[in-house]
Amino acid sequence: KAGVTQTPRYLIKTRGQQVTLSCSPISGHRSVSWYQQTPGQGLQFLFEYFSETQRNKGNFPGRFSGRQFSNSRSEMNVSTLELGDSALYLCASSLEGASGYTFGSGTRLTVV
Amino acid sequence: AQTVTQSQPEMSVQEAETVTLSCTYDTSENNYYLFWYKQPPSRQMILVIRQEAYKQQNATENRFSVNFQKAAKSFSLKISDSQLGDTAMYFCAPWAGQNFVFGPGTRLSVLP
C-alpha cells in the first residue's frame, strides 16, 4: 500500500511569507502528526490531528497551525515566516499510536 | 515532561560486526511504549523496533534487538551482523499516548 506522502519535497520562501505543507496519510490511518527537525533543536512535536480535530499540540507559536480534512489528509501552515523556521517538516500517520507511526519523507523548507 | 538522552552522538562499526546504541529516558508515565527509528540519508524515518513497557521480554526484530531495563529507564538497541544499509541516524523515542519525544540521535556509520 502507498506510504505517507508529503508535498512539496522542497520549498524556498522569503521571510514574512506564509507557506502550506501537505500530508496524505496511509489509507485508513486517522491520526496525523507533524514534527519539525532542525540541526539545533532536533525533532520537535508540532501537533497531532485525529478525525479532523487537533488532539495534541506542542510548544510552538500560533504562527504554526494545521488542519485535517475528512479524508484524513492534513495540511500545516506557517505564517509570517522567520529564518528560524527553516527545517525539515515531517508528517507521520498511525492507525493506532501504540503500534508506531509511519513517516513521510518530509518537506525541506528554506526561508531566505 | 519526558526527556531522552542518547550519549553517543556518533558511532562506527565494521560490516558484519555488532554494535549497541544506548538510550536513557525519563518519564512519569507508567504505561508507555519505546521505539527506535532510523533516518537514512533519504531522510525518511523508518521504524526499527518497538517495546511495550509493561512487557519484561526484550523485543527482537531480525538483526535488531533491545535491552530494556525499566527500573533504570534504559533502552539500548543492538544491531547484529551490521550491514552497509544500516548507516543512518538512530533515534530513541518514548511514546506515552500523545506524541513522541525524540532523543538527539546517534549517527551510525557501517564501514566496509
mmCIF file of N, CA and C in Angstrom, chain A residues 45-88:
data_model
loop_
_atom_site.group_PDB
_atom_site.id
_atom_site.type_symbol
_atom_site.label_atom_id
_atom_site.label_comp_id
_atom_site.label_asym_id
_atom_site.label_seq_id
_atom_site.Cartn_x
_atom_site.Cartn_y
_atom_site.Cartn_z
ATOM 1 N N PHE A 45 7.830 18.015 18.353
ATOM 2 C CA PHE A 45 6.432 17.774 18.039
ATOM 3 C C PHE A 45 5.689 19.087 17.829
ATOM 4 N N LEU A 46 4.966 19.151 16.715
ATOM 5 C CA LEU A 46 4.165 20.335 16.426
ATOM 6 C C LEU A 46 2.715 20.143 16.860
ATOM 7 N N PHE A 47 2.035 19.205 16.242
ATOM 8 C CA PHE A 47 0.654 18.902 16.618
ATOM 9 C C PHE A 47 0.213 17.570 16.017
ATOM 10 N N GLU A 48 -0.905 17.090 16.552
ATOM 11 C CA GLU A 48 -1.497 15.858 16.065
ATOM 12 C C GLU A 48 -2.969 16.096 15.786
ATOM 13 N N TYR A 49 -3.436 15.521 14.689
ATOM 14 C CA TYR A 49 -4.844 15.571 14.336
ATOM 15 C C TYR A 49 -5.411 14.168 14.266
ATOM 16 N N PHE A 50 -6.637 14.054 14.735
ATOM 17 C CA PHE A 50 -7.337 12.772 14.690
ATOM 18 C C PHE A 50 -8.784 13.071 14.346
ATOM 19 N N SER A 51 -9.257 12.458 13.285
ATOM 20 C CA SER A 51 -10.648 12.674 12.846
ATOM 21 C C SER A 51 -10.997 14.154 12.793
ATOM 22 N N GLU A 52 -10.152 14.912 12.128
ATOM 23 C CA GLU A 52 -10.362 16.340 11.843
ATOM 24 C C GLU A 52 -10.232 17.248 13.063
ATOM 25 N N THR A 53 -9.843 16.706 14.202
ATOM 26 C CA THR A 53 -9.717 17.504 15.425
ATOM 27 C C THR A 53 -8.273 17.506 15.892
ATOM 28 N N GLN A 54 -7.809 18.671 16.318
ATOM 29 C CA GLN A 54 -6.472 18.723 16.895
ATOM 30 C C GLN A 54 -6.518 18.083 18.273
ATOM 31 N N ARG A 55 -5.751 17.013 18.442
ATOM 32 C CA ARG A 55 -5.808 16.256 19.685
ATOM 33 C C ARG A 55 -4.681 16.651 20.640
ATOM 34 N N ASN A 56 -3.525 16.960 20.082
ATOM 35 C CA ASN A 56 -2.388 17.370 20.905
ATOM 36 C C ASN A 56 -1.635 18.483 20.206
ATOM 37 N N LYS A 57 -0.951 19.287 21.006
ATOM 38 C CA LYS A 57 -0.223 20.404 20.427
ATOM 39 C C LYS A 57 1.101 20.563 21.158
ATOM 40 N N GLY A 58 2.144 20.820 20.413
ATOM 41 C CA GLY A 58 3.449 21.060 21.001
ATOM 42 C C GLY A 58 3.619 22.516 21.361
ATOM 43 N N ASN A 59 4.838 22.864 21.734
ATOM 44 C CA ASN A 59 5.115 24.206 22.210
ATOM 45 C C ASN A 59 5.662 25.087 21.088
ATOM 46 N N PHE A 60 4.820 25.403 20.166
ATOM 47 C CA PHE A 60 5.180 26.272 19.043
ATOM 48 C C PHE A 60 4.257 27.476 19.035
ATOM 49 N N PRO A 61 4.750 28.620 18.493
ATOM 50 C CA PRO A 61 3.897 29.821 18.461
ATOM 51 C C PRO A 61 2.694 29.644 17.550
ATOM 52 N N GLY A 62 1.746 30.549 17.697
ATOM 53 C CA GLY A 62 0.495 30.477 16.957
ATOM 54 C C GLY A 62 0.653 30.622 15.456
ATOM 55 N N ARG A 63 1.857 31.034 15.011
ATOM 56 C CA ARG A 63 2.097 31.124 13.567
ATOM 57 C C ARG A 63 2.011 29.750 12.896
ATOM 58 N N PHE A 64 2.187 28.728 13.705
ATOM 59 C CA PHE A 64 2.112 27.360 13.199
ATOM 60 C C PHE A 64 0.697 26.826 13.434
ATOM 61 N N SER A 65 0.056 26.423 12.393
ATOM 62 C CA SER A 65 -1.305 25.894 12.523
ATOM 63 C C SER A 65 -1.477 24.725 11.566
ATOM 64 N N GLY A 66 -2.534 24.004 11.773
ATOM 65 C CA GLY A 66 -2.783 22.865 10.898
ATOM 66 C C GLY A 66 -4.258 22.579 10.811
ATOM 67 N N ARG A 67 -4.559 21.626 9.970
ATOM 68 C CA ARG A 67 -5.928 21.147 9.898
ATOM 69 C C ARG A 67 -5.927 19.770 9.258
ATOM 70 N N GLN A 68 -7.035 19.095 9.433
ATOM 71 C CA GLN A 68 -7.182 17.768 8.833
ATOM 72 C C GLN A 68 -8.538 17.708 8.156
ATOM 73 N N PHE A 69 -8.564 17.100 7.002
ATOM 74 C CA PHE A 69 -9.790 17.011 6.214
ATOM 75 C C PHE A 69 -10.492 15.674 6.463
ATOM 76 N N SER A 70 -11.680 15.563 5.940
ATOM 77 C CA SER A 70 -12.479 14.363 6.199
ATOM 78 C C SER A 70 -11.825 13.104 5.628
ATOM 79 N N ASN A 71 -10.961 13.259 4.639
ATOM 80 C CA ASN A 71 -10.269 12.079 4.083
ATOM 81 C C ASN A 71 -8.941 11.820 4.800
ATOM 82 N N SER A 72 -8.750 12.488 5.932
ATOM 83 C CA SER A 72 -7.569 12.365 6.796
ATOM 84 C C SER A 72 -6.341 13.090 6.290
ATOM 85 N N ARG A 73 -6.371 13.615 5.098
ATOM 86 C CA ARG A 73 -5.250 14.419 4.623
ATOM 87 C C ARG A 73 -5.097 15.637 5.528
ATOM 88 N N SER A 74 -3.850 16.017 5.732
ATOM 89 C CA SER A 74 -3.594 17.120 6.651
ATOM 90 C C SER A 74 -2.722 18.179 5.982
ATOM 91 N N GLU A 75 -2.905 19.379 6.417
ATOM 92 C CA GLU A 75 -2.051 20.481 5.994
ATOM 93 C C GLU A 75 -1.540 21.208 7.224
ATOM 94 N N MET A 76 -0.328 21.731 7.104
ATOM 95 C CA MET A 76 0.133 22.638 8.138
ATOM 96 C C MET A 76 0.515 23.958 7.470
ATOM 97 N N ASN A 77 0.286 25.015 8.180
ATOM 98 C CA ASN A 77 0.520 26.352 7.662
ATOM 99 C C ASN A 77 1.442 27.102 8.615
ATOM 100 N N VAL A 78 2.386 27.801 8.045
ATOM 101 C CA VAL A 78 3.234 28.682 8.847
ATOM 102 C C VAL A 78 3.100 30.083 8.275
ATOM 103 N N SER A 79 2.682 31.004 9.087
ATOM 104 C CA SER A 79 2.523 32.377 8.625
ATOM 105 C C SER A 79 3.710 33.221 9.082
ATOM 106 N N THR A 80 3.892 34.338 8.427
ATOM 107 C CA THR A 80 4.959 35.287 8.764
ATOM 108 C C THR A 80 6.279 34.542 9.009
ATOM 109 N N LEU A 81 6.754 33.903 7.994
ATOM 110 C CA LEU A 81 7.943 33.056 8.109
ATOM 111 C C LEU A 81 9.147 33.810 8.642
ATOM 112 N N GLU A 82 9.914 33.095 9.479
ATOM 113 C CA GLU A 82 11.171 33.613 10.015
ATOM 114 C C GLU A 82 12.299 32.693 9.553
ATOM 115 N N LEU A 83 13.520 33.225 9.582
ATOM 116 C CA LEU A 83 14.664 32.425 9.162
ATOM 117 C C LEU A 83 14.763 31.130 9.967
ATOM 118 N N GLY A 84 14.403 31.209 11.232
ATOM 119 C CA GLY A 84 14.487 30.049 12.118
ATOM 120 C C GLY A 84 13.475 28.965 11.805
ATOM 121 N N ASP A 85 12.546 29.250 10.918
ATOM 122 C CA ASP A 85 11.570 28.235 10.529
ATOM 123 C C ASP A 85 12.139 27.270 9.480
ATOM 124 N N SER A 86 13.323 27.564 8.995
ATOM 125 C CA SER A 86 13.973 26.665 8.044
ATOM 126 C C SER A 86 14.197 25.321 8.717
ATOM 127 N N ALA A 87 13.678 24.278 8.125
ATOM 128 C CA ALA A 87 13.712 22.967 8.783
ATOM 129 C C ALA A 87 13.179 21.905 7.840
ATOM 130 N N LEU A 88 13.325 20.671 8.277
ATOM 131 C CA LEU A 88 12.650 19.546 7.635
ATOM 132 C C LEU A 88 11.362 19.306 8.414
#
